Short mmCIF file of C-alpha atoms in Angstrom, two decimals:
data_model
loop_
_atom_site.label_atom_id
_atom_site.label_comp_id
_atom_site.label_asym_id
_atom_site.label_seq_id
_atom_site.Cartn_x
_atom_site.Cartn_y
_atom_site.Cartn_z
CA MET Y 73 23.13 2.36 80.76
CA GLU Y 74 24.76 -0.65 78.46
CA SER Y 75 24.06 -4.19 80.20
CA ASN Y 76 26.29 -7.16 80.58
CA SER Y 77 23.78 -9.62 81.58
CA SER Y 78 23.53 -12.31 78.33
CA GLN Y 79 20.71 -13.00 78.44
CA MET Y 80 19.12 -9.23 79.39
CA THR Y 81 21.06 -8.34 75.64
CA PRO Y 82 18.16 -8.07 72.70
CA ALA Y 83 19.67 -9.27 69.46
CA THR Y 84 19.18 -6.22 68.34
CA VAL Y 85 18.66 -2.30 69.19
CA PRO Y 86 17.20 0.52 67.47
CA VAL Y 87 19.89 3.10 66.34
CA TRP Y 88 18.19 5.74 63.96
CA ASP Y 89 15.26 6.69 64.81
CA ILE Y 90 12.17 6.95 61.91
CA GLY Y 91 12.99 10.81 62.59
CA VAL Y 92 17.20 10.09 60.56
CA ARG Y 93 15.89 7.99 58.86
CA ILE Y 94 13.26 9.38 56.47
CA PHE Y 95 15.52 12.74 56.93
CA HIS Y 96 18.64 10.13 55.67
CA TRP Y 97 16.66 8.96 51.97
CA ALA Y 98 14.50 12.36 51.66
CA LEU Y 99 18.36 14.46 51.24
CA LEU Y 100 19.07 11.16 48.79
CA ALA Y 101 16.02 12.00 46.42
CA ALA Y 102 16.18 15.90 46.64
CA VAL Y 103 20.45 16.18 46.77
CA PHE Y 104 20.41 14.28 43.79
CA VAL Y 105 18.29 15.98 42.39
CA ALA Y 106 19.77 19.43 42.40
CA ALA Y 107 22.66 17.68 41.49
CA MET Y 108 21.07 16.78 38.74
CA THR Y 109 19.62 19.29 37.19
CA GLY Y 110 22.12 21.86 38.68
CA PHE Y 111 25.34 19.72 36.58
CA PHE Y 112 22.77 18.62 33.50
CA GLY Y 113 19.97 21.47 33.90
CA SER Y 114 19.30 23.18 30.72
CA PRO Y 115 17.88 26.70 32.19
CA ASP Y 116 14.11 25.32 31.95
CA SER Y 117 15.15 23.34 35.36
CA LEU Y 118 16.37 25.65 37.35
CA GLN Y 119 12.50 25.61 39.34
CA ILE Y 120 12.78 22.10 40.19
CA HIS Y 121 16.66 22.40 41.22
CA LEU Y 122 15.28 25.96 44.07
CA ILE Y 123 12.64 23.25 44.02
CA ALA Y 124 15.08 20.34 45.08
CA GLY Y 125 17.58 23.18 47.35
CA ILE Y 126 14.35 24.89 48.86
CA SER Y 127 14.07 20.89 49.75
CA ILE Y 128 17.38 20.94 50.84
CA SER Y 129 17.33 24.13 53.36
CA LEU Y 130 13.84 22.01 55.32
CA LEU Y 131 15.19 19.08 56.01
CA VAL Y 132 18.44 20.21 57.32
CA LEU Y 133 16.61 22.78 59.56
CA PHE Y 134 14.83 19.14 60.75
CA ARG Y 135 18.12 17.76 60.85
CA LEU Y 136 19.66 20.40 63.08
CA ILE Y 137 16.84 20.47 65.24
CA TRP Y 138 16.67 16.59 65.49
CA GLY Y 139 20.59 16.81 66.69
CA PHE Y 140 19.00 18.21 70.25
CA SER Y 141 15.05 16.66 70.51
CA GLY Y 142 15.57 13.23 68.40
CA SER Y 143 16.27 9.65 70.47
CA THR Y 144 19.43 8.45 71.53
CA TYR Y 145 22.21 8.63 68.38
CA ALA Y 146 19.96 11.26 66.56
CA ARG Y 147 21.57 13.66 68.89
CA PHE Y 148 24.72 15.54 67.72
CA ARG Y 149 26.22 14.47 71.93
CA THR Y 150 26.43 11.32 71.12
CA PHE Y 151 28.93 11.60 67.95
CA LEU Y 152 30.52 15.12 68.68
CA PHE Y 153 33.90 13.72 68.52
CA SER Y 154 37.14 15.27 68.58
CA PRO Y 155 40.07 14.55 66.41
CA VAL Y 156 42.70 12.54 67.93
CA LYS Y 157 39.56 10.22 68.29
CA VAL Y 158 39.95 10.29 64.18
CA ARG Y 159 43.28 9.66 64.28
CA GLU Y 160 43.37 7.16 66.85
CA ARG Y 161 40.40 5.94 64.25
CA ILE Y 162 42.30 6.91 61.78
CA GLN Y 163 45.10 4.67 63.11
CA GLU Y 164 43.53 1.79 63.59
CA MET Y 165 42.03 1.16 59.70
CA ARG Y 166 45.71 1.65 58.99
CA ALA Y 167 46.36 -1.91 61.49
CA GLY Y 168 43.15 -3.94 59.90
CA ARG Y 169 41.26 -3.57 63.82
CA HIS Y 170 37.97 -2.36 64.29
CA THR Y 171 36.43 -0.79 67.75
CA ARG Y 172 32.76 -1.60 67.26
CA TYR Y 173 30.45 1.46 67.74
CA ILE Y 174 26.42 1.33 68.01
CA GLY Y 175 26.37 5.08 66.64
CA HIS Y 176 28.42 6.87 63.80
CA ASN Y 177 31.54 6.17 64.33
CA PRO Y 178 34.43 9.66 64.81
CA LEU Y 179 35.00 9.22 61.24
CA GLY Y 180 31.78 8.30 60.00
CA ALA Y 181 30.55 11.86 62.60
CA TRP Y 182 32.76 14.15 61.50
CA MET Y 183 31.23 13.86 57.66
CA ILE Y 184 28.82 13.30 58.90
CA PHE Y 185 28.79 17.55 60.02
CA ALA Y 186 30.88 17.61 56.81
CA LEU Y 187 28.13 16.66 54.52
CA LEU Y 188 25.44 18.97 56.92
CA ALA Y 189 27.82 22.37 56.70
CA SER Y 190 28.49 22.05 52.92
CA LEU Y 191 25.11 21.34 52.32
CA ILE Y 192 24.19 24.44 54.03
CA PHE Y 193 27.33 26.54 52.71
CA ILE Y 194 25.80 24.98 49.29
CA VAL Y 195 22.45 26.60 49.52
CA CYS Y 196 23.89 30.11 51.02
CA THR Y 197 26.02 30.45 48.09
CA GLY Y 198 22.95 29.93 45.30
CA THR Y 199 20.53 31.56 47.40
CA VAL Y 200 23.49 33.84 46.42
CA VAL Y 201 23.25 32.98 43.38
CA LEU Y 202 19.43 33.56 42.54
CA GLY Y 203 19.84 37.41 43.59
CA GLY Y 204 22.65 38.47 42.00
CA VAL Y 205 22.43 36.54 38.50
CA PHE Y 206 18.71 36.34 38.39
CA LYS Y 207 17.51 38.78 40.31
CA GLN Y 208 15.13 36.49 42.39
CA GLY Y 209 14.17 35.56 46.10
CA PRO Y 210 15.45 36.86 49.44
CA LEU Y 211 19.65 38.72 48.61
CA ALA Y 212 17.88 39.83 45.51
CA PHE Y 213 17.75 43.65 46.89
CA ILE Y 214 20.86 43.02 47.68
CA THR Y 215 22.92 41.41 45.17
CA SER Y 216 24.80 42.51 42.23
CA PHE Y 217 24.89 41.07 39.27
CA ALA Y 218 29.02 40.59 39.72
CA THR Y 219 28.27 39.19 43.17
CA GLY Y 220 25.84 36.66 41.77
CA ARG Y 221 28.97 35.38 38.86
CA PHE Y 222 31.67 35.03 41.36
CA VAL Y 223 29.25 33.48 44.62
CA GLN Y 224 28.21 30.95 41.48
CA GLU Y 225 32.12 29.98 41.28
CA ILE Y 226 31.74 29.28 44.36
CA HIS Y 227 29.05 27.90 44.05
CA GLN Y 228 29.43 25.35 41.45
CA ILE Y 229 33.57 24.34 42.80
CA LEU Y 230 31.39 23.64 46.58
CA ALA Y 231 29.04 21.17 43.96
CA PHE Y 232 32.14 19.16 43.10
CA GLY Y 233 33.69 19.18 46.46
CA LEU Y 234 29.53 17.99 47.72
CA VAL Y 235 30.67 15.35 44.83
CA GLY Y 236 33.40 14.20 46.41
CA LEU Y 237 32.50 13.74 50.17
CA ILE Y 238 29.82 11.77 49.35
CA GLY Y 239 32.06 9.35 47.15
CA LEU Y 240 33.85 9.77 50.38
CA HIS Y 241 30.98 8.33 52.93
CA LEU Y 242 29.60 5.76 50.45
CA ALA Y 243 33.03 4.47 50.72
CA GLY Y 244 33.52 4.87 54.69
CA VAL Y 245 30.19 2.42 54.55
CA ALA Y 246 31.51 -0.06 51.72
CA TYR Y 247 34.47 -0.14 54.76
CA GLU Y 248 32.63 -0.90 57.11
CA THR Y 249 29.97 -3.12 55.46
CA VAL Y 250 33.12 -5.97 53.67
CA PHE Y 251 36.37 -4.54 57.00
CA GLY Y 252 33.41 -4.27 59.78
CA LYS Y 253 30.69 -5.94 59.19
CA GLU Y 254 28.34 -3.59 59.57
CA LYS Y 255 24.47 -3.16 57.63
CA LEU Y 256 24.09 -0.24 57.14
CA ILE Y 257 22.68 0.67 53.82
CA SER Y 258 19.69 -1.89 56.23
CA ALA Y 259 19.98 -0.14 59.55
CA MET Y 260 19.53 2.68 57.58
CA ILE Y 261 16.21 1.20 56.50
CA SER Y 262 15.23 -0.90 59.44
CA GLY Y 263 16.91 1.48 61.61
CA ASN Y 264 18.19 -1.53 64.26
CA LYS Y 265 22.27 -2.88 64.34
CA PRO Y 266 22.60 -5.62 66.01
CA ALA Y 267 23.29 -5.60 69.44
CA GLY Y 268 27.80 -5.32 71.09
CA SER Y 269 29.40 -2.96 71.05
CA ASN Y 270 33.29 -2.23 72.90
CA VAL Y 271 32.55 1.53 72.35
CA PRO Y 272 30.13 2.38 76.04
CA ALA Y 273 26.74 3.17 75.18
CA PRO Y 274 25.49 7.21 74.97
CA ARG Y 275 23.57 8.21 78.06
CA PHE Y 276 19.76 7.83 76.83
CA ALA Y 277 17.32 10.03 75.22
CA PRO Y 278 14.23 9.42 74.06
CA ALA Y 279 12.25 11.84 71.20
CA ARG Y 280 10.99 14.80 71.85
CA PRO Y 281 8.74 15.16 68.91
CA ILE Y 282 6.51 16.94 69.41
CA VAL Y 283 8.98 19.53 70.80
CA ALA Y 284 10.65 19.50 67.74
CA LEU Y 285 7.49 20.05 65.44
CA ILE Y 286 7.33 22.87 67.09
CA ALA Y 287 9.94 23.74 66.28
CA PHE Y 288 10.42 22.69 63.30
CA ILE Y 289 7.04 25.62 62.67
CA ALA Y 290 8.46 27.89 64.44
CA LEU Y 291 11.53 28.26 62.59
CA GLY Y 292 9.95 27.46 59.32
CA MET Y 293 7.62 30.41 59.42
CA ALA Y 294 9.89 32.60 60.71
CA GLY Y 295 12.74 31.46 57.90
CA THR Y 296 9.71 32.02 54.94
CA THR Y 297 8.38 35.10 56.29
CA GLY Y 298 11.52 36.93 56.40
CA VAL Y 299 12.24 34.95 52.80
CA ALA Y 300 9.07 36.13 51.49
CA SER Y 301 9.49 39.77 53.18
CA PHE Y 302 13.24 40.13 51.74
CA ALA Y 303 12.22 38.43 48.32
CA SER Y 304 9.22 40.92 47.76
CA ARG Y 305 11.18 44.29 47.37
CA PRO Y 306 12.40 45.05 44.74
CA GLY Y 307 15.96 43.18 43.08
CA LEU Y 308 19.09 45.35 43.21
CA GLY Y 309 19.69 47.24 39.84
CA VAL Y 310 16.50 45.79 37.97
CA PRO Y 311 13.57 48.20 36.25
CA THR Y 312 10.46 48.89 36.69
CA ALA Y 313 9.06 51.79 35.51
CA ALA Y 314 6.43 51.54 32.75
CA ILE Y 315 7.70 51.52 29.19
CA ASP Y 316 7.28 54.84 27.98
CA PRO Y 317 4.08 54.77 25.29
CA LEU Y 318 5.89 56.51 22.94
CA TYR Y 319 8.19 54.14 22.74
CA ALA Y 320 6.20 50.94 22.99
CA LYS Y 321 4.27 52.42 19.78
CA GLU Y 322 6.54 53.71 17.74
CA CYS Y 323 9.47 50.85 18.00
CA GLY Y 324 6.38 48.14 19.32
CA ALA Y 325 5.11 48.65 15.38
CA CYS Y 326 6.60 45.48 13.54
CA HIS Y 327 8.15 43.42 16.49
CA PHE Y 328 7.68 43.43 19.86
CA ALA Y 329 9.33 46.95 22.08
CA TYR Y 330 12.45 45.64 23.41
CA HIS Y 331 12.85 46.49 26.45
CA PRO Y 332 15.38 48.67 26.37
CA SER Y 333 17.27 47.48 29.33
CA MET Y 334 19.01 44.58 26.67
CA GLY Y 335 20.33 47.22 24.30
CA THR Y 336 24.25 49.47 25.24
CA ALA Y 337 22.99 52.58 24.26
CA ALA Y 338 26.04 52.50 21.32
CA LEU Y 339 23.22 49.92 19.86
CA TRP Y 340 19.91 52.32 20.55
CA ASP Y 341 22.25 55.23 18.55
CA GLY Y 342 23.52 52.79 15.86
CA VAL Y 343 19.15 51.90 15.50
CA LEU Y 344 17.94 55.35 15.58
CA SER Y 345 20.46 56.79 13.56
CA HIS Y 346 20.11 53.81 10.54
CA LEU Y 347 16.67 53.79 10.53
CA ASP Y 348 16.10 54.35 7.04
CA GLN Y 349 17.55 50.82 6.45
CA HIS Y 350 16.33 48.93 9.63
CA PHE Y 351 17.64 45.50 8.85
CA GLY Y 352 16.73 45.52 5.44
CA GLU Y 353 13.43 47.15 5.40
CA ASP Y 354 13.02 51.79 5.51
CA ALA Y 355 11.88 52.50 9.59
CA SER Y 356 12.14 56.51 9.26
CA LEU Y 357 9.95 58.14 12.03
CA PRO Y 358 10.23 62.26 11.81
CA ASP Y 359 12.93 63.58 13.31
CA ALA Y 360 11.80 65.22 16.52
CA THR Y 361 9.89 62.07 17.39
CA ARG Y 362 13.20 59.81 17.02
CA ALA Y 363 15.05 62.50 19.58
CA GLN Y 364 12.20 61.23 21.86
CA LEU Y 365 12.92 58.18 21.57
CA ALA Y 366 16.72 58.94 21.26
CA ALA Y 367 16.74 60.67 24.96
CA TYR Y 368 14.45 58.20 26.12
CA LEU Y 369 16.74 55.44 24.92
CA LYS Y 370 19.91 56.15 25.79
CA GLU Y 371 18.43 57.16 29.49
CA ASN Y 372 17.66 53.84 29.96
CA SER Y 373 20.72 51.69 28.09
CA SER Y 374 21.68 48.36 29.77
CA GLU Y 375 24.66 50.68 31.59
CA HIS Y 376 21.72 52.10 33.63
CA TRP Y 377 21.08 48.34 35.22
CA ASP Y 378 22.46 45.56 36.47
CA THR Y 379 19.89 42.64 34.82
CA ARG Y 380 21.49 39.16 33.75
CA ILE Y 381 20.38 40.34 30.38
CA ALA Y 382 20.98 44.01 29.91
CA HIS Y 383 24.76 42.21 31.22
CA VAL Y 384 24.88 39.34 29.28
CA LEU Y 385 23.86 41.04 25.93
CA ALA Y 386 26.44 44.16 26.05
CA THR Y 387 29.11 42.49 23.95
CA ALA Y 388 28.18 43.43 20.49
CA ASN Y 389 28.86 40.57 17.43
CA PRO Y 390 30.89 43.37 15.63
CA LYS Y 391 29.99 42.10 12.30
CA GLU Y 392 26.69 42.28 13.69
CA PRO Y 393 27.00 45.40 16.24
CA LEU Y 394 22.62 45.98 16.49
CA ARG Y 395 21.77 42.76 16.82
CA PHE Y 396 20.65 40.20 20.26
CA THR Y 397 20.68 37.66 18.23
CA ALA Y 398 24.03 38.12 16.72
CA THR Y 399 25.67 37.77 20.64
CA ARG Y 400 28.13 34.97 21.77
CA PHE Y 401 25.25 35.02 24.02
CA TRP Y 402 21.74 34.98 22.85
CA THR Y 403 24.10 31.51 19.87
CA ARG Y 404 24.82 30.17 22.44
CA MET Y 405 21.22 29.54 23.99
CA HIS Y 406 18.88 28.92 21.49
CA ARG Y 407 22.17 26.61 19.45
CA GLU Y 408 19.84 24.02 19.83
CA ILE Y 409 15.87 25.28 19.08
CA PRO Y 410 15.79 25.15 14.78
CA ASP Y 411 15.22 28.09 12.38
CA GLN Y 412 12.33 26.23 11.36
CA VAL Y 413 10.66 27.53 15.20
CA PHE Y 414 11.59 30.84 14.66
CA ALA Y 415 10.68 30.92 11.20
CA SER Y 416 7.23 29.21 12.01
CA LYS Y 417 4.48 31.74 12.10
CA ALA Y 418 3.72 31.53 15.81
CA VAL Y 419 7.75 32.89 15.84
CA GLY Y 420 8.68 35.56 12.83
CA PHE Y 421 11.72 35.98 13.94
CA LYS Y 422 15.10 35.08 16.24
CA GLY Y 423 13.67 39.02 17.07
CA ALA Y 424 10.56 37.50 18.23
CA CYS Y 425 11.24 36.91 22.57
CA ASN Y 426 8.20 37.84 23.53
CA ALA Y 427 6.85 34.67 21.30
CA CYS Y 428 9.05 32.21 23.90
CA HIS Y 429 9.84 34.14 26.71
CA SER Y 430 6.22 35.39 28.27
CA ASP Y 431 9.33 38.94 30.40
CA ALA Y 432 10.67 39.48 27.90
CA LYS Y 433 8.38 42.89 27.90
CA THR Y 434 9.43 43.49 31.30
CA GLY Y 435 13.43 42.96 30.30
CA LEU Y 436 13.31 40.15 32.74
CA PHE Y 437 14.32 36.30 31.19
CA ALA Y 438 13.72 34.63 34.18
CA PRO Y 439 14.25 31.26 33.28
CA GLN Y 440 11.21 30.03 35.05
CA ASN Y 441 8.66 32.40 32.07
CA ILE Y 442 10.41 30.04 28.58
CA GLU Y 443 7.93 28.34 26.82
CA ILE Y 444 8.40 27.95 22.93
CA PRO Y 445 4.46 28.56 21.51
CA GLU Y 446 2.37 24.71 20.31
CA GLY Y 447 2.80 25.79 17.04
CA ALA Y 448 5.76 26.46 16.00
CA ARG Y 449 7.54 23.09 18.19
CA LEU Y 450 8.43 20.89 15.96
CA MET V 232 -45.02 51.87 17.98
CA LYS V 233 -45.37 48.80 15.45
CA PRO V 234 -41.37 46.20 14.74
CA ARG V 235 -41.25 48.07 11.38
CA HIS V 236 -42.08 52.28 12.87
CA PHE V 237 -39.88 50.55 14.78
CA LEU V 238 -37.17 49.45 12.68
CA ALA V 239 -37.70 52.80 10.39
CA PHE V 240 -36.78 54.87 13.09
CA SER V 241 -33.54 53.45 13.59
CA LEU V 242 -32.53 53.46 10.35
CA ILE V 243 -33.15 57.54 10.61
CA LEU V 244 -31.19 57.70 13.63
CA LEU V 245 -28.43 55.70 12.62
CA MET V 246 -27.98 57.63 8.92
CA PRO V 247 -25.39 59.93 10.63
CA VAL V 248 -23.62 57.40 12.33
CA MET V 249 -23.00 55.54 8.71
CA ALA V 250 -22.24 58.19 6.68
CA TYR V 251 -20.20 59.41 9.04
CA ALA V 252 -18.02 55.53 8.95
CA GLY V 253 -17.96 56.31 5.50
CA ALA V 254 -16.36 60.18 5.20
CA ALA V 255 -13.67 58.81 7.79
CA GLN V 256 -11.45 58.97 5.06
CA LYS V 257 -12.88 61.47 3.38
CA PRO V 258 -10.16 64.03 4.72
CA ILE V 259 -7.77 62.99 3.81
CA ILE V 260 -8.56 61.01 0.44
CA ASP V 261 -8.68 64.80 -0.47
CA GLY V 262 -5.99 66.32 0.93
CA TYR V 263 -4.39 63.82 -2.15
CA MET V 264 -6.87 63.99 -4.04
CA ALA V 265 -5.80 68.37 -4.48
CA ALA V 266 -1.92 67.05 -4.33
CA ALA V 267 -3.01 64.54 -6.71
CA LYS V 268 -4.05 68.10 -8.63
CA ALA V 269 -1.37 69.98 -8.60
CA GLU V 270 0.74 66.96 -9.01
CA ASN V 271 -0.84 65.96 -12.61
CA ALA V 272 -2.61 68.39 -13.97
CA ALA V 273 -4.40 65.64 -16.16
CA PHE V 274 -5.78 63.78 -12.71
CA SER V 275 -9.53 62.94 -12.66
CA GLY V 276 -9.88 61.50 -9.24
CA PHE V 277 -9.37 57.97 -7.99
CA SER V 278 -9.87 54.67 -8.57
CA ALA V 279 -10.35 52.07 -7.15
CA ASP V 280 -9.25 48.76 -9.33
CA ARG V 281 -6.02 51.03 -10.21
CA GLY V 282 -5.79 51.16 -5.94
CA LYS V 283 -5.73 47.05 -6.60
CA ALA V 284 -3.28 46.60 -8.98
CA PHE V 285 -1.04 48.86 -7.52
CA PHE V 286 -1.63 46.57 -3.84
CA LEU V 287 -0.92 43.69 -5.78
CA ALA V 288 2.32 44.19 -7.96
CA LYS V 289 5.17 43.25 -7.90
CA HIS V 290 8.58 45.05 -7.38
CA ASP V 291 12.23 43.88 -7.33
CA ALA V 292 13.19 46.73 -4.46
CA SER V 293 13.69 44.78 -2.00
CA PRO V 294 14.09 40.70 -1.64
CA GLU V 295 12.24 40.74 1.04
CA THR V 296 9.11 43.34 0.77
CA PRO V 297 8.63 42.28 -2.70
CA SER V 298 4.88 44.00 -2.59
CA CYS V 299 2.59 44.62 0.05
CA THR V 300 1.30 42.25 -0.03
CA THR V 301 3.55 40.63 1.68
CA CYS V 302 3.46 41.62 5.38
CA HIS V 303 -0.65 42.70 4.15
CA THR V 304 -1.44 39.00 2.58
CA ALA V 305 -3.17 39.41 -1.12
CA ASP V 306 -6.72 39.97 0.59
CA PRO V 307 -6.82 43.02 2.56
CA THR V 308 -10.08 41.65 4.77
CA LYS V 309 -7.68 39.59 6.42
CA ALA V 310 -4.79 40.11 9.04
CA GLY V 311 -1.70 40.53 7.92
CA GLN V 312 2.25 39.52 9.70
CA THR V 313 5.18 41.33 9.75
CA ARG V 314 8.55 40.14 9.09
CA ALA V 315 9.24 40.22 12.47
CA GLY V 316 5.81 38.06 13.23
CA LYS V 317 3.63 40.76 14.66
CA ASP V 318 0.39 41.06 13.43
CA VAL V 319 -1.52 43.09 11.34
CA ALA V 320 -4.78 43.78 11.21
CA PRO V 321 -6.51 43.82 8.05
CA MET V 322 -6.23 47.06 6.01
CA ALA V 323 -10.05 46.91 4.28
CA VAL V 324 -11.69 50.05 5.93
CA SER V 325 -14.50 47.71 7.02
CA LYS V 326 -13.00 45.52 8.70
CA THR V 327 -10.42 47.95 10.78
CA PRO V 328 -12.57 51.29 10.50
CA ASP V 329 -9.54 53.64 11.54
CA ARG V 330 -8.04 52.80 9.34
CA PHE V 331 -6.89 55.72 6.94
CA THR V 332 -7.87 58.73 10.33
CA ASP V 333 -4.73 59.52 11.05
CA ALA V 334 -3.33 62.04 9.05
CA GLU V 335 0.03 61.56 9.67
CA LYS V 336 0.27 57.86 10.57
CA VAL V 337 -0.98 57.64 6.68
CA GLU V 338 2.18 59.36 5.85
CA LYS V 339 4.38 57.31 8.62
CA TRP V 340 3.91 54.35 6.60
CA PHE V 341 2.92 55.15 3.21
CA THR V 342 6.86 56.87 3.60
CA ARG V 343 8.29 53.97 5.07
CA ASN V 344 5.95 50.56 2.43
CA CYS V 345 6.68 52.51 -0.58
CA GLN V 346 10.58 52.72 0.15
CA SER V 347 10.55 49.02 1.11
CA VAL V 348 8.57 47.84 -1.95
CA ILE V 349 9.37 49.85 -4.39
CA GLY V 350 12.08 51.69 -3.76
CA ARG V 351 10.83 55.42 -4.14
CA ALA V 352 8.46 57.78 -2.32
CA CYS V 353 4.29 56.67 -3.66
CA THR V 354 2.95 59.65 -5.84
CA ALA V 355 -0.65 61.29 -4.26
CA GLN V 356 -2.11 59.00 -6.87
CA GLU V 357 -1.26 56.15 -6.57
CA LYS V 358 -1.65 56.46 -2.10
CA GLY V 359 -5.07 58.51 -2.34
CA ASP V 360 -6.13 54.59 -5.00
CA PHE V 361 -4.72 52.56 -2.21
CA ILE V 362 -7.03 54.13 0.31
CA THR V 363 -10.13 54.70 -2.21
CA PHE V 364 -9.82 50.41 -2.35
CA MET V 365 -8.89 49.51 1.02
CA ALA V 366 -12.40 52.21 0.77
CA SER V 367 -14.33 49.33 -1.21
CA LEU V 368 -13.48 46.62 0.18
#
């Protein structure tokens, strides 16, 4: 309980324990990285975005545990306020009055929960996007591309929402600093605030770091094991069979053998019907061989798969319907790569996907597997 | 066994192998030989020199592939590259011993490449000259 004796009251009181402070600043860094890579990143920054997202998940997990095992002001029960209290706080602010809370004030407390909830939703929707669109992660085995694409919109809206919440959070800090004369930023660094409050202090609780650590390790390990076991399942609609050897030999003689899932049935049919005029070259084959290839490609064309490449290359360019490299998606993705890079000896031409996408043969085209070969860089 | 004897003995043992390596292309050459005689009664044998000239010649059937050297490079002992960027092992038999040993493959590529480069099928004599040249390197 609060002491009434002025000599007994120390000048400052510890408020934010080390767990809260490290959490706060580490979360700031992780959210910053996730936001920069998410809003402004290119495909090759997806890996950093994922690492930031995983860090955020672990930080939030820690904070949830610390909310029950941290010291007094870290505990959720010390800043659970009813909507009535929030309304009162707003009315106070309108009237220019100021009740001093040592821990979070009701409005600030609601912001903490809103931020945590928003981060949880963003991490969850991000995992759905990763599973559906990129066929990676724990939800790949169950999430369709269409679902992933749809949830991607939600993920983006939530991310904008988070930016808005952070803006309000900063506005709140500024308001408290200016009108409440609270040094909130230095309190989040030193952990201490000046003593004295006009609301009763909550019941004291000691930090229980060992309990928190055990809970964190147990939940973290259970989560990691679960994620790893789900992530090892084959992705929904992802081709896993080896490439047919005849196809690999015949269609891999002049360029790498395009994965069958890259082309629509119409594209493969068009290519096989005009092998004697194959993009300016004669690539004709005996009829029997051609028929075998036609059957294989028809059975494995993009219509049969749910990978990103099967969807994004499916809309042909009517001017050059047989070229992947003429599709809108392809030209948009590669518009920043100069022609000399494609013409270089290390690449050859635009369609030599495997020169830069090390997993092109599998039809996966993961953003993590892109690298322009050294000899081709300008 | 004295070293000199050992050398002689090894050479005798290796002889059939060496002869075989030279002859691996023979069945295909023989096939083109018969076809060339049928095409032209005056045909009197293949020539590596004619093969070389044919290999280096420029044609105007296609701006992308004006010559065999477009993909096979002017030096057949070196690796070439297709227009799509894939490496092509050297055509010289000394560098790629299994060249011209699979009749179906040879015909498939003559059909394609002659059509692409010259705009017509090659004659049996051109094919035989070409292989004779590549085997002579």
